[in-house]
PDB file of C-alpha atoms in Angstrom:
ATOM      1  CA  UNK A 867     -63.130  24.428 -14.099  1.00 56.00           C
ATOM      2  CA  UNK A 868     -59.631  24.602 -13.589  1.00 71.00           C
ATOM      3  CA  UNK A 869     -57.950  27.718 -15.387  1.00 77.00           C
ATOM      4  CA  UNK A 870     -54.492  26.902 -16.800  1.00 82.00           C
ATOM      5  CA  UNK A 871     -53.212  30.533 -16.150  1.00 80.00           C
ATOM      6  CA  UNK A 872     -49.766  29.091 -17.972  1.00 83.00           C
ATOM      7  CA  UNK A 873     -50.988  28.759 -21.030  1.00 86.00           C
ATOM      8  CA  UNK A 874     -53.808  31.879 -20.648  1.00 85.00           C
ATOM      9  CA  UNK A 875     -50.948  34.063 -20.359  1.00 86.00           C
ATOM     10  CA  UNK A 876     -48.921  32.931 -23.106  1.00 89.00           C
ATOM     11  CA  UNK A 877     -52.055  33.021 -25.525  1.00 88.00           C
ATOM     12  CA  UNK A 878     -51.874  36.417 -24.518  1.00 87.00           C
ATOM     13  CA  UNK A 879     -48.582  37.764 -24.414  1.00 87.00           C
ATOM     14  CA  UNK A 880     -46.538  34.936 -26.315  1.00 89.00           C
ATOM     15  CA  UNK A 881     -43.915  32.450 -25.214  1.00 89.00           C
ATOM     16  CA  UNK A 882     -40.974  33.301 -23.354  1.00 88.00           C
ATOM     17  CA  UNK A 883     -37.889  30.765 -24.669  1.00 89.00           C
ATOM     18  CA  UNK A 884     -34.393  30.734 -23.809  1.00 88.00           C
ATOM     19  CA  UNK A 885     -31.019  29.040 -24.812  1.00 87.00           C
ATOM     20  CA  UNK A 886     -28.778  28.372 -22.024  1.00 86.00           C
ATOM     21  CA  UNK A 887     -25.185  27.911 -22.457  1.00 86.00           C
ATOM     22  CA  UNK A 888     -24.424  24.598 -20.454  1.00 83.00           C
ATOM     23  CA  UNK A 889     -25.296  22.134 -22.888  1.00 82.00           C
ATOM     24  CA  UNK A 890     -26.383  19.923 -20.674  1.00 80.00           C
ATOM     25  CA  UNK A 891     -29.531  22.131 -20.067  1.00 81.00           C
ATOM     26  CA  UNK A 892     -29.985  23.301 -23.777  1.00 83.00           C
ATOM     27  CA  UNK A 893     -30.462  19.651 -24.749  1.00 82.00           C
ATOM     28  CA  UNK A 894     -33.805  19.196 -22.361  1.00 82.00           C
ATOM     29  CA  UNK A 895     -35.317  22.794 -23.101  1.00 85.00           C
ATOM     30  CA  UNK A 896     -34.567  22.643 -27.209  1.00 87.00           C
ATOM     31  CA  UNK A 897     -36.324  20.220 -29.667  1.00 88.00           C
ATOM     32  CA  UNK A 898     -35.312  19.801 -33.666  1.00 89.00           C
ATOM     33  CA  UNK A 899     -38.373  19.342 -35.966  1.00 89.00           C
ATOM     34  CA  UNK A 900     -38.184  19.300 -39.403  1.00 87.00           C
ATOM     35  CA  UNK A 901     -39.924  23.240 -39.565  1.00 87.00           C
ATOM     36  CA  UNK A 902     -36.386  23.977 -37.617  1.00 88.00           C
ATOM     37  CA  UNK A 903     -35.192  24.478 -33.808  1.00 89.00           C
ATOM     38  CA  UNK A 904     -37.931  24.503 -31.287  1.00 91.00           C
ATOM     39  CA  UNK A 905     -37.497  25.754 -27.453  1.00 90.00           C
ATOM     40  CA  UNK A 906     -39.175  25.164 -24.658  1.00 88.00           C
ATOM     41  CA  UNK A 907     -41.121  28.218 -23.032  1.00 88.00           C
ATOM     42  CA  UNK A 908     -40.547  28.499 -19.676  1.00 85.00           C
ATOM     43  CA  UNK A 909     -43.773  29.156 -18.445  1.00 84.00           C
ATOM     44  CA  UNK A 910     -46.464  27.254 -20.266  1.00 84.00           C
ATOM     45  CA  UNK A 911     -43.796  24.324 -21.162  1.00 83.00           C
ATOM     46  CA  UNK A 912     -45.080  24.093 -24.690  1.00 87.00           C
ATOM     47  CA  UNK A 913     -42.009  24.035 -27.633  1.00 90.00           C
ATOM     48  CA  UNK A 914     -42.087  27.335 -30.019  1.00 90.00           C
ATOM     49  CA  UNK A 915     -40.734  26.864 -33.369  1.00 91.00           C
ATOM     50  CA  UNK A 916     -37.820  30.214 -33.995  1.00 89.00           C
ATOM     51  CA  UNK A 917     -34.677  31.403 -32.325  1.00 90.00           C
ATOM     52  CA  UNK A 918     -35.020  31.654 -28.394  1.00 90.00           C
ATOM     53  CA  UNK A 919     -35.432  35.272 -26.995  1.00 88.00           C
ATOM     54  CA  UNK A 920     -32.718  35.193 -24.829  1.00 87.00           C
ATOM     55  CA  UNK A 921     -29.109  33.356 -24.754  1.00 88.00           C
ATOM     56  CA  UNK A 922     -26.512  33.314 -21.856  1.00 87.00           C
ATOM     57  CA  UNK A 923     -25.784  30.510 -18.655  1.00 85.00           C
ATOM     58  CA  UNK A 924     -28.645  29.335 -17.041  1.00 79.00           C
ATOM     59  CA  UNK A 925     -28.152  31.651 -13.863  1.00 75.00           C
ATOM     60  CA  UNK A 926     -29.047  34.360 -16.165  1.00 78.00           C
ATOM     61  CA  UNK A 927     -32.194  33.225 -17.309  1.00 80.00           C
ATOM     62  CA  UNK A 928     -35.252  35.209 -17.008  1.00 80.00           C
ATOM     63  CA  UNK A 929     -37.527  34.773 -13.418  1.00 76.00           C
ATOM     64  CA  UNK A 930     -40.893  34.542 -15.103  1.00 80.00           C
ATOM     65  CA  UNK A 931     -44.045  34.374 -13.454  1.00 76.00           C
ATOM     66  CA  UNK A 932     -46.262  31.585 -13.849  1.00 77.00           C
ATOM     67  CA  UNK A 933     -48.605  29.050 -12.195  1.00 75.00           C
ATOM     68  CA  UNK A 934     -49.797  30.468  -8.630  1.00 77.00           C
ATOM     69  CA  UNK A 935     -47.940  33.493  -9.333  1.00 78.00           C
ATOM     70  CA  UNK A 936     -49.991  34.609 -11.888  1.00 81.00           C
ATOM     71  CA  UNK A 937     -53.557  33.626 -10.234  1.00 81.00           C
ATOM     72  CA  UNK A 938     -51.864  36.241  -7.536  1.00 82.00           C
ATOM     73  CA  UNK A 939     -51.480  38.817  -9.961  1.00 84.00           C
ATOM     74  CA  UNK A 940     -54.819  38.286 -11.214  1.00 85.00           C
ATOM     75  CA  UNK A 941     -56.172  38.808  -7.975  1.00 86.00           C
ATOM     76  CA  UNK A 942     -53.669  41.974  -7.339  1.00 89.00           C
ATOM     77  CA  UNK A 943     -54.961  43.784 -10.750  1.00 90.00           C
ATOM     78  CA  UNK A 944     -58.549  42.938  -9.539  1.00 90.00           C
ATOM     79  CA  UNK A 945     -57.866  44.894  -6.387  1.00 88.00           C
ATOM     80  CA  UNK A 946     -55.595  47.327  -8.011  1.00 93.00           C
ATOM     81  CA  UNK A 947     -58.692  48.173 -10.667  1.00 93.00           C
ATOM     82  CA  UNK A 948     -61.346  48.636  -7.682  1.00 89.00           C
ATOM     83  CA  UNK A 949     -58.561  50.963  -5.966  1.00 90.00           C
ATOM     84  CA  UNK A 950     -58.123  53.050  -9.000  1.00 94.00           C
ATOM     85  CA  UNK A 951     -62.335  53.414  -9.105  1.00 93.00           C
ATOM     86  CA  UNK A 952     -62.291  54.215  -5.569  1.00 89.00           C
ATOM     87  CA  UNK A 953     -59.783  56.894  -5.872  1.00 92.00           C
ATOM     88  CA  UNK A 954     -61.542  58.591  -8.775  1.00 93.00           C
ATOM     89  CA  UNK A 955     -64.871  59.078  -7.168  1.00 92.00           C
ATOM     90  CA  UNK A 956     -63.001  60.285  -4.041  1.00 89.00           C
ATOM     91  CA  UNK A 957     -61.510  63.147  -6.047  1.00 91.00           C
ATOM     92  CA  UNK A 958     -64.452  63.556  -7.429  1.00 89.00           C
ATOM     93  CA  UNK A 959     -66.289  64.102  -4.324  1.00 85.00           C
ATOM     94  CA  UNK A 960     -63.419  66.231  -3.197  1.00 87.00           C
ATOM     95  CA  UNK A 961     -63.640  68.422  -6.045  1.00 86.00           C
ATOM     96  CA  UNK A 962     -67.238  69.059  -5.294  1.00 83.00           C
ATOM     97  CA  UNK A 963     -66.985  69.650  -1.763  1.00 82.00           C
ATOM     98  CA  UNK A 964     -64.241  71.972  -2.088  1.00 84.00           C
ATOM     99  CA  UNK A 965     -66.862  73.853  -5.098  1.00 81.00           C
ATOM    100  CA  UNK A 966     -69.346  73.961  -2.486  1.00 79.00           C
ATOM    101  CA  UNK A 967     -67.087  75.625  -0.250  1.00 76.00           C
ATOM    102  CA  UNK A 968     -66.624  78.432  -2.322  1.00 76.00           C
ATOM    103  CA  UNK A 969     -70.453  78.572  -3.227  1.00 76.00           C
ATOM    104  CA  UNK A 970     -72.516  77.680   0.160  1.00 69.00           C
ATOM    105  CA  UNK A 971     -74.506  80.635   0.498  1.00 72.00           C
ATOM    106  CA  UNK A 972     -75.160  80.369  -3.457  1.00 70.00           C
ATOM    107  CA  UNK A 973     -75.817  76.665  -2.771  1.00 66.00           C
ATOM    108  CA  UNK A 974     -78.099  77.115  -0.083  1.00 69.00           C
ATOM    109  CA  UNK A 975     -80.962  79.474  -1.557  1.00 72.00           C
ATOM    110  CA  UNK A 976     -80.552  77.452  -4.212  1.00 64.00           C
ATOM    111  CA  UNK A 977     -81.679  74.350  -2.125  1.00 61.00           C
ATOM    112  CA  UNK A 978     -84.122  76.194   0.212  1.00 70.00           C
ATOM    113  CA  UNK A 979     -85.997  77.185  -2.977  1.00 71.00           C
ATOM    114  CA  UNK A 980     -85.958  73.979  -4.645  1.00 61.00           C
ATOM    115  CA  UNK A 981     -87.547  72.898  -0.925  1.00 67.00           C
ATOM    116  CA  UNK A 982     -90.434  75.213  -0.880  1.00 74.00           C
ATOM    117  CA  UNK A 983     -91.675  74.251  -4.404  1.00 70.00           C
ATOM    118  CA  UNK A 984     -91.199  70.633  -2.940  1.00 71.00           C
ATOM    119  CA  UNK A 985     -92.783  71.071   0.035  1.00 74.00           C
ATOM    120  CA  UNK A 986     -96.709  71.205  -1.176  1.00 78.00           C
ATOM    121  CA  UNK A 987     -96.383  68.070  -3.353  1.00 73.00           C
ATOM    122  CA  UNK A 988     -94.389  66.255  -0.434  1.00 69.00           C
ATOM    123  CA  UNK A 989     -97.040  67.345   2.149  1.00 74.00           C
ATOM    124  CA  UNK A 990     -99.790  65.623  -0.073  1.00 68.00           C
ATOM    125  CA  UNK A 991     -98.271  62.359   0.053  1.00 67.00           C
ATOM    126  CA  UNK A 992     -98.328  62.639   3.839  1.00 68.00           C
ATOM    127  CA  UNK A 993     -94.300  63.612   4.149  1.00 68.00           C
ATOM    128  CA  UNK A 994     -93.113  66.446   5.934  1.00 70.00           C
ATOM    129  CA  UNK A 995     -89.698  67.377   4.158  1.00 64.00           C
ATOM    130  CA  UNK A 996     -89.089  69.891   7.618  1.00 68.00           C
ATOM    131  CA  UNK A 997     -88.618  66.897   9.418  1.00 68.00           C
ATOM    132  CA  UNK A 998     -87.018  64.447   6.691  1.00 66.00           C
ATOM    133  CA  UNK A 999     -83.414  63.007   7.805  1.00 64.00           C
ATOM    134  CA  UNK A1000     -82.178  63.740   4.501  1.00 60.00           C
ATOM    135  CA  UNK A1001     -83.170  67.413   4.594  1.00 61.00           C
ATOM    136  CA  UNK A1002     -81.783  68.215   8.075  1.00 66.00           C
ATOM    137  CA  UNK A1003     -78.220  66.054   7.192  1.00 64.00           C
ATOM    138  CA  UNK A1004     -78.286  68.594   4.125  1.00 61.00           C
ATOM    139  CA  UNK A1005     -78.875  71.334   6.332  1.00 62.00           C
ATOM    140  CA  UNK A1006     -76.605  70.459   8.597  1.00 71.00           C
ATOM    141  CA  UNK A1007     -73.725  70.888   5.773  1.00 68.00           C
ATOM    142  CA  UNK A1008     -74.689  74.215   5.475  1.00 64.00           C
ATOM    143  CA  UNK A1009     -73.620  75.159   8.904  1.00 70.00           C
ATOM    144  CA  UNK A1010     -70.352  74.201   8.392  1.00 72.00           C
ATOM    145  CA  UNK A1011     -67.740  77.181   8.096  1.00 75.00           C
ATOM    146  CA  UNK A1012     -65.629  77.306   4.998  1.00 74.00           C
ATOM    147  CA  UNK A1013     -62.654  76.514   6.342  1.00 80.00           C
ATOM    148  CA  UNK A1014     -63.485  73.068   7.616  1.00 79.00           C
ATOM    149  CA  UNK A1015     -65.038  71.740   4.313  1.00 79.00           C
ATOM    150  CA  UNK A1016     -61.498  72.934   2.623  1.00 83.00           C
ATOM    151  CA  UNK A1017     -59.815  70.865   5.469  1.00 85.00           C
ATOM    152  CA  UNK A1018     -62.246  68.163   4.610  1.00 83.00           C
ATOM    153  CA  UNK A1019     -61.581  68.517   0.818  1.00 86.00           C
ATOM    154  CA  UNK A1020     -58.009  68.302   1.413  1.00 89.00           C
ATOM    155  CA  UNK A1021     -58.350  65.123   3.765  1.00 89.00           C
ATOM    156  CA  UNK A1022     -60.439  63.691   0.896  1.00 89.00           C
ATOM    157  CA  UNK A1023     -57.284  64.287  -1.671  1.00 92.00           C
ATOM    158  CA  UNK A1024     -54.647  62.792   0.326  1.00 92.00           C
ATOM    159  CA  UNK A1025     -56.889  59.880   0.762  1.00 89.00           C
ATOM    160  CA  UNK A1026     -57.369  59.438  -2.925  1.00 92.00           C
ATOM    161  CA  UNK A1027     -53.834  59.668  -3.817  1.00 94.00           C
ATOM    162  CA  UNK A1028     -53.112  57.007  -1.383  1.00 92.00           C
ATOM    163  CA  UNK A1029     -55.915  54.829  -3.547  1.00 91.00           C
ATOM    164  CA  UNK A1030     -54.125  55.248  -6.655  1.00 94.00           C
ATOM    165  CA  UNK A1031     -50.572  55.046  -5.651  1.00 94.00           C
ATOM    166  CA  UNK A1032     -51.808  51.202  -3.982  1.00 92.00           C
ATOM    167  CA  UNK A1033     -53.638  51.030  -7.575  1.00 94.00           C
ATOM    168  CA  UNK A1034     -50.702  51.328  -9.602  1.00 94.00           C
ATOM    169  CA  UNK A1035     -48.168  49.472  -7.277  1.00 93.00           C
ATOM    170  CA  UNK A1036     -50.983  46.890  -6.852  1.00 92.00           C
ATOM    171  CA  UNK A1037     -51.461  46.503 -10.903  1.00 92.00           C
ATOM    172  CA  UNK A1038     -47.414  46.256 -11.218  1.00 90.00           C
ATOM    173  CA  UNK A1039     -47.293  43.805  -8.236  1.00 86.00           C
ATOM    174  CA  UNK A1040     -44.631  45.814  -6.287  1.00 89.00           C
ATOM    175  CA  UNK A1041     -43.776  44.852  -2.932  1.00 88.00           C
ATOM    176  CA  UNK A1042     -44.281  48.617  -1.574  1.00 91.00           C
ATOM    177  CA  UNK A1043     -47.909  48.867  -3.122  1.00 90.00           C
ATOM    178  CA  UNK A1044     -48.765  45.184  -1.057  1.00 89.00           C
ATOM    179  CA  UNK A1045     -47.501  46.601   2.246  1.00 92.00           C
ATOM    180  CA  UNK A1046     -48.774  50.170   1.523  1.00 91.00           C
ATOM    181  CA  UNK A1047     -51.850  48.365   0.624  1.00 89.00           C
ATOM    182  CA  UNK A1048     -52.295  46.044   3.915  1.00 91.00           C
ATOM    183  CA  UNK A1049     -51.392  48.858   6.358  1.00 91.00           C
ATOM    184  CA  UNK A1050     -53.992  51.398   4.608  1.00 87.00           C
ATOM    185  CA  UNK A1051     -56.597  49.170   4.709  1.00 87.00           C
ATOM    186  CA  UNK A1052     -56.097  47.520   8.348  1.00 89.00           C
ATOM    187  CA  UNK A1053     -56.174  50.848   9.291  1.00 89.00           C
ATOM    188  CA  UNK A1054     -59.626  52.075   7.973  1.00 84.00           C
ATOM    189  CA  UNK A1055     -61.294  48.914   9.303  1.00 88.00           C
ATOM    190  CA  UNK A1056     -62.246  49.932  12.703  1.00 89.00           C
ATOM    191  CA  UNK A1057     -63.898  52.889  11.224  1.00 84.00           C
ATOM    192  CA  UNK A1058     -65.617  50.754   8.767  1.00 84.00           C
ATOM    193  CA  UNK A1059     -66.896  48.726  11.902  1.00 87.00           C
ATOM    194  CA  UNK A1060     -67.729  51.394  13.563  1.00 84.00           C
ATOM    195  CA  UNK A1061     -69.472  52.607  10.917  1.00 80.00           C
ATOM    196  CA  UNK A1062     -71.556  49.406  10.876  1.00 81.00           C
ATOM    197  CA  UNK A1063     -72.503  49.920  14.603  1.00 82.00           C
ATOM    198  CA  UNK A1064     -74.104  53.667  13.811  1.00 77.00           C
ATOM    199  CA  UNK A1065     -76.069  51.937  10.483  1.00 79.00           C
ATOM    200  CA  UNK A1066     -75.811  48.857   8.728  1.00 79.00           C
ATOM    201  CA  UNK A1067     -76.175  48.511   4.538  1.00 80.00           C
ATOM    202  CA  UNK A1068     -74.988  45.966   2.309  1.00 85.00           C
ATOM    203  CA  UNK A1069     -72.796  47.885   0.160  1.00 80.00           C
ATOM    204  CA  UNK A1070     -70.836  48.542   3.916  1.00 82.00           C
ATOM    205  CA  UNK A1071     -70.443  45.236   4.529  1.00 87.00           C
ATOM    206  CA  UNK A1072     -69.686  44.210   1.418  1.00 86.00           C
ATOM    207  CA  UNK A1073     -66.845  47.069   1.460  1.00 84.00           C
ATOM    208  CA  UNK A1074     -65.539  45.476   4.831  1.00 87.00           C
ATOM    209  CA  UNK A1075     -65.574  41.985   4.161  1.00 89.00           C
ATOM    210  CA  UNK A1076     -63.688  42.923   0.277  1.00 86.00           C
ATOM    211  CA  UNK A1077     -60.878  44.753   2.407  1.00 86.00           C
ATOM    212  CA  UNK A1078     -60.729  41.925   5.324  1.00 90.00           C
ATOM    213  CA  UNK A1079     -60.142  39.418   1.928  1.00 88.00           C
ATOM    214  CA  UNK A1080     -57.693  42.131   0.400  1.00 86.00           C
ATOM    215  CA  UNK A1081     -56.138  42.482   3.809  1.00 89.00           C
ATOM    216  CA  UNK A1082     -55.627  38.503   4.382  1.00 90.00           C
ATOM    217  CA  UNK A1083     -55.074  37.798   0.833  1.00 86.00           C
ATOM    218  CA  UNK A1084     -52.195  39.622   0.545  1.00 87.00           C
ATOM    219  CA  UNK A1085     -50.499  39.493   3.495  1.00 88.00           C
ATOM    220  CA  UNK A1086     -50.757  35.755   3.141  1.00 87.00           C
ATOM    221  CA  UNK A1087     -50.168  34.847  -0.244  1.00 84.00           C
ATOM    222  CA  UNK A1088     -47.108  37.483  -0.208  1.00 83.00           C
ATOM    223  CA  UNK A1089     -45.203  36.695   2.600  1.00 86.00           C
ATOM    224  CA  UNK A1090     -45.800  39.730   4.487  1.00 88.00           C
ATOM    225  CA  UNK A1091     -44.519  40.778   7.903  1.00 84.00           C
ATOM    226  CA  UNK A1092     -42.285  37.857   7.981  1.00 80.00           C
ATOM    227  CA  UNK A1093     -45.461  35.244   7.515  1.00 79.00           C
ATOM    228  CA  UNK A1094     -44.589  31.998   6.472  1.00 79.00           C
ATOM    229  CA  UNK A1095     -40.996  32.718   5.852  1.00 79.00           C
ATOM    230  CA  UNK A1096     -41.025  36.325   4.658  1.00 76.00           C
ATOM    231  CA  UNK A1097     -39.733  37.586   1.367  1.00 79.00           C
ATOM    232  CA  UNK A1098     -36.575  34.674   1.028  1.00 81.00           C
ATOM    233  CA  UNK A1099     -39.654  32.102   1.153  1.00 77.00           C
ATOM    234  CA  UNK A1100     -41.760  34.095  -1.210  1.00 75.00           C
ATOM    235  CA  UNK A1101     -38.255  34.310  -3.314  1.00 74.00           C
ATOM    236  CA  UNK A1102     -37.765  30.741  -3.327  1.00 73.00           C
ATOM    237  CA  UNK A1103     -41.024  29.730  -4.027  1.00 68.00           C
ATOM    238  CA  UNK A1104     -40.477  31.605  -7.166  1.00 65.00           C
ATOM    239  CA  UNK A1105     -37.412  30.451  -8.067  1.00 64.00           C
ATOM    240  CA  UNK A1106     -38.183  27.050  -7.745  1.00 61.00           C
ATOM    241  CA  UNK A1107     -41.730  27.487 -10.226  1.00 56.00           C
ATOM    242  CA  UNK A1108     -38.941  27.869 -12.836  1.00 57.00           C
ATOM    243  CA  UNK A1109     -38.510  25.667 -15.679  1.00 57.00           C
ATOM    244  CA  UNK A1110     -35.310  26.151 -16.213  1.00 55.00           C
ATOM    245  CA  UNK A1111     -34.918  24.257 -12.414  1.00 52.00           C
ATOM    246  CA  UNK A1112     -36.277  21.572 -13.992  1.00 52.00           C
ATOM    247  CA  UNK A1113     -33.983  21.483 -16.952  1.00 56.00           C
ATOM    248  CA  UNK A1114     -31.455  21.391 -14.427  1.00 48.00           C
ATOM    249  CA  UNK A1115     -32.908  17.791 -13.328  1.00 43.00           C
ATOM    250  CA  UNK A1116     -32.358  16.290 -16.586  1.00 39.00           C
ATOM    251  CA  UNK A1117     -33.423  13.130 -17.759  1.00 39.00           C
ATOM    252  CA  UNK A1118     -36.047  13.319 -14.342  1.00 38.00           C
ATOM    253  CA  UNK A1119     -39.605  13.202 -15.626  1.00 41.00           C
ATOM    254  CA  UNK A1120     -41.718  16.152 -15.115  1.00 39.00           C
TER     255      UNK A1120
END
């Protein structure tokens, strides 16, 4: 089913009409019905009964987004709203690790005693907990000095930030946030792959092939890098999804 993201839009946020000053352009985007005046919007194309929102020449009418370039900003808030969950449970973890920091030896009997009452009821069901993966990657944590895990805290903050600045340039479709959002990514994939090499899980290649997408989508679809024209192409291809370019064609059928 084809989604009309036009008219979606406008349901949502209402009709965007304008009264240009050449006459020769108010006549094709204004309509007189007997309830009154009617404009055209100039997204959707449907005629709203009322005064226009805006009045001036036609150069200065509003740029709005519409058609393809709203699908993209769909897709933008999508990624923008998986960015901003990402970031959250990265501060999250950072928060705890730098807690543990200040706690390990705390932590630790806390865990070794938890183990021994473990270890009986473990040992019946045939599992030794002394040699369990889990166990010794816990232990393993324990070993680590204070000051790394505050290093590793810190790293874990400045990655988050970086998450929800690209969330909220993403959700506002800035140009910055797609760039900021291509390079960050690109650059994490080879430790994503790598990643893959050591153990392989679904949610990790699920999480690499969503950033390849996020990675291709965007740099495609927006013109990055000077692809497929760069921003005057991506410009352009804006500019002419206007309606008011069409009112400039008049008596042309759209």
């Amino acid at each position: 089913m084809k989604i009309d993201w036009d008219r979606r839009t406008c349901a949502r946020k209402g009709h965007v009409t304008y009264a240009p000053d050449e006459t020769r352009f108010a006549e094709r985007l204004r309509a007189v019905t007997a309830l009154g005046d009617a404009w055209r919007c100039l997204r959707c194309g449907d005629f709203a009964l009322g005064e226009p929102h805006g009045a001036g020449p036609a150069a200065g009418a509003p740029l709005v987004a519409r058609g393809k370039v709203l699908r993209d900003l769909f897709v933008l808030r999508f990624l923008a709203v998986e960015r901003a969950v990402r970031g959250v449970f990265i501060v999250l973890v950072a928060v705890a690790v730098w807690k543990f920091s200040n706690s390990q030896d705390s932590v630790r009997r806390l865990f070794d005693e938890y183990l021994d009452v473990f270890r009986p009821v473990f040992r019946h069901f045939h599992y030794d907990l002394d040699h369990s993966p889990v166990v010794g990657s816990v232990q393993k944590v324990f070993g680590y000095q204070h000051s790394t895990l505050v290093l590793v805290a810190a790293l874990l903050l400045a990655y988050a930030l970086i998450e929800l600045v690209e969330a909220a340039g993403l959700w506002y479709a800035k140009r910055w946030a797609e760039y900021l959002t291509v390079v960050a990514t690109a650059a994490f994939l080879p430790l994503e792959i790598y990643e893959l090499t050591e153990r392989v899980s679904w949610l990790k290649i699920a999480t690499l092939v969503l950033n390849l997408l996020a990675v291709l989508y965007i740099a495609v679809t927006k013109r990055l890098f000077g692809l497929r024209g760069g921003r005057p192409a991506f410009e352009e291809e804006r500019r002419s999804a206007s309606l008011m370019e069409v009112g400039e064609s008049a008596g042309v059928a759209v």
